[in-house]
Amino acid sequence: MQFANGSKAFATDWWKLLAMVCRVFARVISSLVLVDFERQCKLSKASTDRTVGRFHAGKEDMRTVRWLVITGLFVMAVGGTGKLVAAEPVCLRESKKELQCMPGPKTLEERLEELEQKQRVADRLRELDQQRDDRLAKEALVVGADQNGVFLRSANRAFELRFAGYAQVGGRFFFGDTAQSSVTNTFEVRRFRPILRGTLYRYISFKLMPDFGQGQVRLMDGYIGFDYWPALRLRAGKFKPPVSLERLQSSADIMFIERGLTENLVPNRDIGVQLYGDLVENRLAYQVGVFNGVRDDTSSTGGSITGFDSNNDKDYMVRLFAQPFLSTDVKWLQGLQAGVSGTWGRDNFTPSNFRTPATGSDSITFFRYRGGVRASGVRYRLSPQAYYVWGPLGVLGEYVLNVQDLRTSGGTEKRLTNRAWQVAASYVLTGENASFTGVTPRRPFDPAQGAWGAVEFAARYQELLVDREAFPVFADSAASAKKARVWTVGINWHLAHRVKVMLNFEHGIFDGGAPNNKNFEQENALFARLQVGW
């Protein structure tokens, strides 16, 4: 059996080899025969006028061709393929499974499929290129400038850095009797404040604003914020506490060169944490904060440069401000805004004296506490406030009540209540709209184009009343006035947004404040300012 099986295997392999040789031989023979057959046929058709002998020779050749064809078909049959070998590709190796064959002609369907595949690949490449371009566009930086400064931001606005600021240069000149007030006529760089603010990861904000004015370097604003929900935002650092309406207005946008008498009774800036937001479709704004607590009209505790608290007690502040007619159809009511703010805390520092103007490098101090007087307990403030705008008309009004426990060096304690209020109005003579954020001329200053900016007229009346219980223990009536009344008028020439020339005249009258029950000398002052904002 083993021999038989081995012989059978040998015979099988030999037969396969013979069949392959036959197929190759048949392919060659059939190709030669067909080529020669075509040649003979063409020659026969072209030689019909030749001799009969040659005709018979052609017939003999045709017989030879027929015999070769029959022989080739027989050889293919012996090969055992059962198919026309000439239709198969030429094989170059022994085993059919391992053959590397030259492909035959492609059908129309195969060519269409190949074209469709190439088109799909090209479309996908274009799609990938577009996705890459979109991604690069989102990551690209956008550089620009507008009336609010120069900015650098990402295309999706998730990151933004904005540089702005303003500078104010001017002078103040006092007329008449100034022997008691001891003021000096002077030019000054009132404020020089570069502002750097930005956004990180879309919802984190920050602001840095130093001041190089009046020969000092001070940090006015420095805070960070979280602004994910418009109705609930967070701010922490040094900034304006939510008390006075005029104090919350930027110094670059106020109607007059200096703020009013109410600033004597409210804080300037403080360090703390505040929650704030807008409710009821932006018709109601609120602020709630906790702060270290500062002297009135100062921006650091007890005048400290660092701003660290001088005690463990804190000031708590809250403010509500509404625009109830914002969405009404009555246009003259849309610009009416009103609110109230309040503070409560405990302090132990030296109280501030009262001046006019309430801010600035050189002012008339018309009320001074006696030496040794200090805060000794509770202090709270209450301030109703309102702002109204209708076209070119703007009106601001506020009232401040300041109640504080004081103590003399001799141990006498008293709770004193001081009050101040003001009403200020402006009218844009060139027809532009008045605004809490400043007047923007329709045609900024450009004489070559016949554009001269906007002109605004402003007027203000204000009073400050000192608690009569302050005299004579906490203050000297021969050197401190009991009441101040001040009128101010001004003209503002707005060359562009936050670029303006200002001129103010101020007249103040005081009750008491001089020896022999006489009044403190009157104030007559002229203020001028050139402001450039960017």
mmCIF file of N, CA, C and O in Angstrom, residues 10 19 49 102 105 119 121 160 163 179 190 211-212 233 308 325 339 352 405 436 464 475 502:
data_model
loop_
_atom_site.group_PDB
_atom_site.id
_atom_site.type_symbol
_atom_site.label_atom_id
_atom_site.label_comp_id
_atom_site.label_asym_id
_atom_site.label_seq_id
_atom_site.Cartn_x
_atom_site.Cartn_y
_atom_site.Cartn_z
ATOM 1 N N PHE A 10 3.459 10.065 -7.097
ATOM 2 C CA PHE A 10 4.437 10.424 -8.112
ATOM 3 C C PHE A 10 3.775 10.651 -9.442
ATOM 4 O O PHE A 10 4.072 11.601 -10.173
ATOM 5 N N ALA A 19 0.729 18.567 -17.573
ATOM 6 C CA ALA A 19 -0.407 19.431 -17.930
ATOM 7 C C ALA A 19 0.024 20.887 -18.039
ATOM 8 O O ALA A 19 -0.406 21.629 -18.915
ATOM 9 N N ASP A 49 -5.609 37.694 -58.174
ATOM 10 C CA ASP A 49 -5.228 37.693 -59.580
ATOM 11 C C ASP A 49 -3.964 36.873 -59.858
ATOM 12 O O ASP A 49 -3.389 36.934 -60.931
ATOM 13 N N MET A 102 0.076 38.753 -14.108
ATOM 14 C CA MET A 102 -0.160 40.061 -14.699
ATOM 15 C C MET A 102 -1.656 40.250 -14.890
ATOM 16 O O MET A 102 -2.311 39.391 -15.483
ATOM 17 N N PRO A 105 -7.231 43.165 -18.624
ATOM 18 C CA PRO A 105 -7.886 44.468 -18.797
ATOM 19 C C PRO A 105 -9.028 44.657 -17.798
ATOM 20 O O PRO A 105 -9.749 43.709 -17.486
ATOM 21 N N GLN A 119 -12.337 59.824 -5.817
ATOM 22 C CA GLN A 119 -13.114 61.015 -5.470
ATOM 23 C C GLN A 119 -13.410 61.067 -3.979
ATOM 24 O O GLN A 119 -13.343 62.125 -3.349
ATOM 25 N N VAL A 121 -11.602 59.724 -1.602
ATOM 26 C CA VAL A 121 -10.357 60.059 -0.923
ATOM 27 C C VAL A 121 -10.070 61.560 -1.024
ATOM 28 O O VAL A 121 -9.687 62.214 -0.044
ATOM 29 N N GLU A 160 -8.883 87.072 26.375
ATOM 30 C CA GLU A 160 -8.801 88.451 25.889
ATOM 31 C C GLU A 160 -7.944 89.271 26.825
ATOM 32 O O GLU A 160 -8.022 89.130 28.054
ATOM 33 N N PHE A 163 -5.864 96.667 26.784
ATOM 34 C CA PHE A 163 -5.091 97.753 27.387
ATOM 35 C C PHE A 163 -5.789 99.075 27.096
ATOM 36 O O PHE A 163 -6.056 99.403 25.942
ATOM 37 N N ALA A 179 -6.762 133.125 53.102
ATOM 38 C CA ALA A 179 -5.856 133.063 54.254
ATOM 39 C C ALA A 179 -6.231 131.918 55.187
ATOM 40 O O ALA A 179 -5.366 131.220 55.717
ATOM 41 N N ARG A 190 -3.512 115.253 37.564
ATOM 42 C CA ARG A 190 -4.511 114.756 38.521
ATOM 43 C C ARG A 190 -4.575 113.231 38.537
ATOM 44 O O ARG A 190 -4.589 112.608 39.588
ATOM 45 N N ASP A 211 -2.193 104.127 39.581
ATOM 46 C CA ASP A 211 -2.325 105.571 39.337
ATOM 47 C C ASP A 211 -0.979 106.226 39.619
ATOM 48 O O ASP A 211 -0.382 106.016 40.685
ATOM 49 N N PHE A 212 -0.505 107.013 38.647
ATOM 50 C CA PHE A 212 0.761 107.713 38.787
ATOM 51 C C PHE A 212 0.553 109.215 38.948
ATOM 52 O O PHE A 212 1.503 109.987 38.821
ATOM 53 N N ARG A 233 -22.395 86.854 40.067
ATOM 54 C CA ARG A 233 -20.978 87.011 39.739
ATOM 55 C C ARG A 233 -20.182 87.266 41.019
ATOM 56 O O ARG A 233 -20.735 87.726 42.015
ATOM 57 N N PHE A 308 -4.240 96.919 54.713
ATOM 58 C CA PHE A 308 -4.599 95.893 55.679
ATOM 59 C C PHE A 308 -5.579 96.458 56.701
ATOM 60 O O PHE A 308 -5.548 97.648 57.048
ATOM 61 N N PHE A 325 -38.525 101.051 34.182
ATOM 62 C CA PHE A 325 -39.212 101.373 32.925
ATOM 63 C C PHE A 325 -38.342 101.093 31.695
ATOM 64 O O PHE A 325 -38.578 101.651 30.625
ATOM 65 N N GLY A 339 -32.201 103.685 43.168
ATOM 66 C CA GLY A 339 -31.808 102.606 44.063
ATOM 67 C C GLY A 339 -31.430 103.133 45.429
ATOM 68 O O GLY A 339 -31.572 104.325 45.733
ATOM 69 N N SER A 352 -12.331 111.098 59.067
ATOM 70 C CA SER A 352 -11.858 112.026 58.036
ATOM 71 C C SER A 352 -12.461 113.406 58.242
ATOM 72 O O SER A 352 -13.590 113.560 58.728
ATOM 73 N N ASP A 405 -20.105 106.217 65.740
ATOM 74 C CA ASP A 405 -19.774 106.385 67.154
ATOM 75 C C ASP A 405 -18.347 106.898 67.262
ATOM 76 O O ASP A 405 -17.411 106.302 66.704
ATOM 77 N N PHE A 436 -24.409 107.850 31.437
ATOM 78 C CA PHE A 436 -23.668 107.616 32.677
ATOM 79 C C PHE A 436 -22.217 107.273 32.366
ATOM 80 O O PHE A 436 -21.334 107.469 33.200
ATOM 81 N N LEU A 464 -23.592 119.943 52.615
ATOM 82 C CA LEU A 464 -23.135 119.017 53.660
ATOM 83 C C LEU A 464 -23.473 119.635 55.004
ATOM 84 O O LEU A 464 -23.116 120.800 55.264
ATOM 85 N N ALA A 475 -15.350 119.040 67.818
ATOM 86 C CA ALA A 475 -14.840 119.982 66.834
ATOM 87 C C ALA A 475 -14.933 121.390 67.395
ATOM 88 O O ALA A 475 -15.773 121.689 68.255
ATOM 89 N N MET A 502 -12.350 120.448 29.871
ATOM 90 C CA MET A 502 -13.360 120.801 30.874
ATOM 91 C C MET A 502 -12.973 122.110 31.563
ATOM 92 O O MET A 502 -11.789 122.360 31.829
#
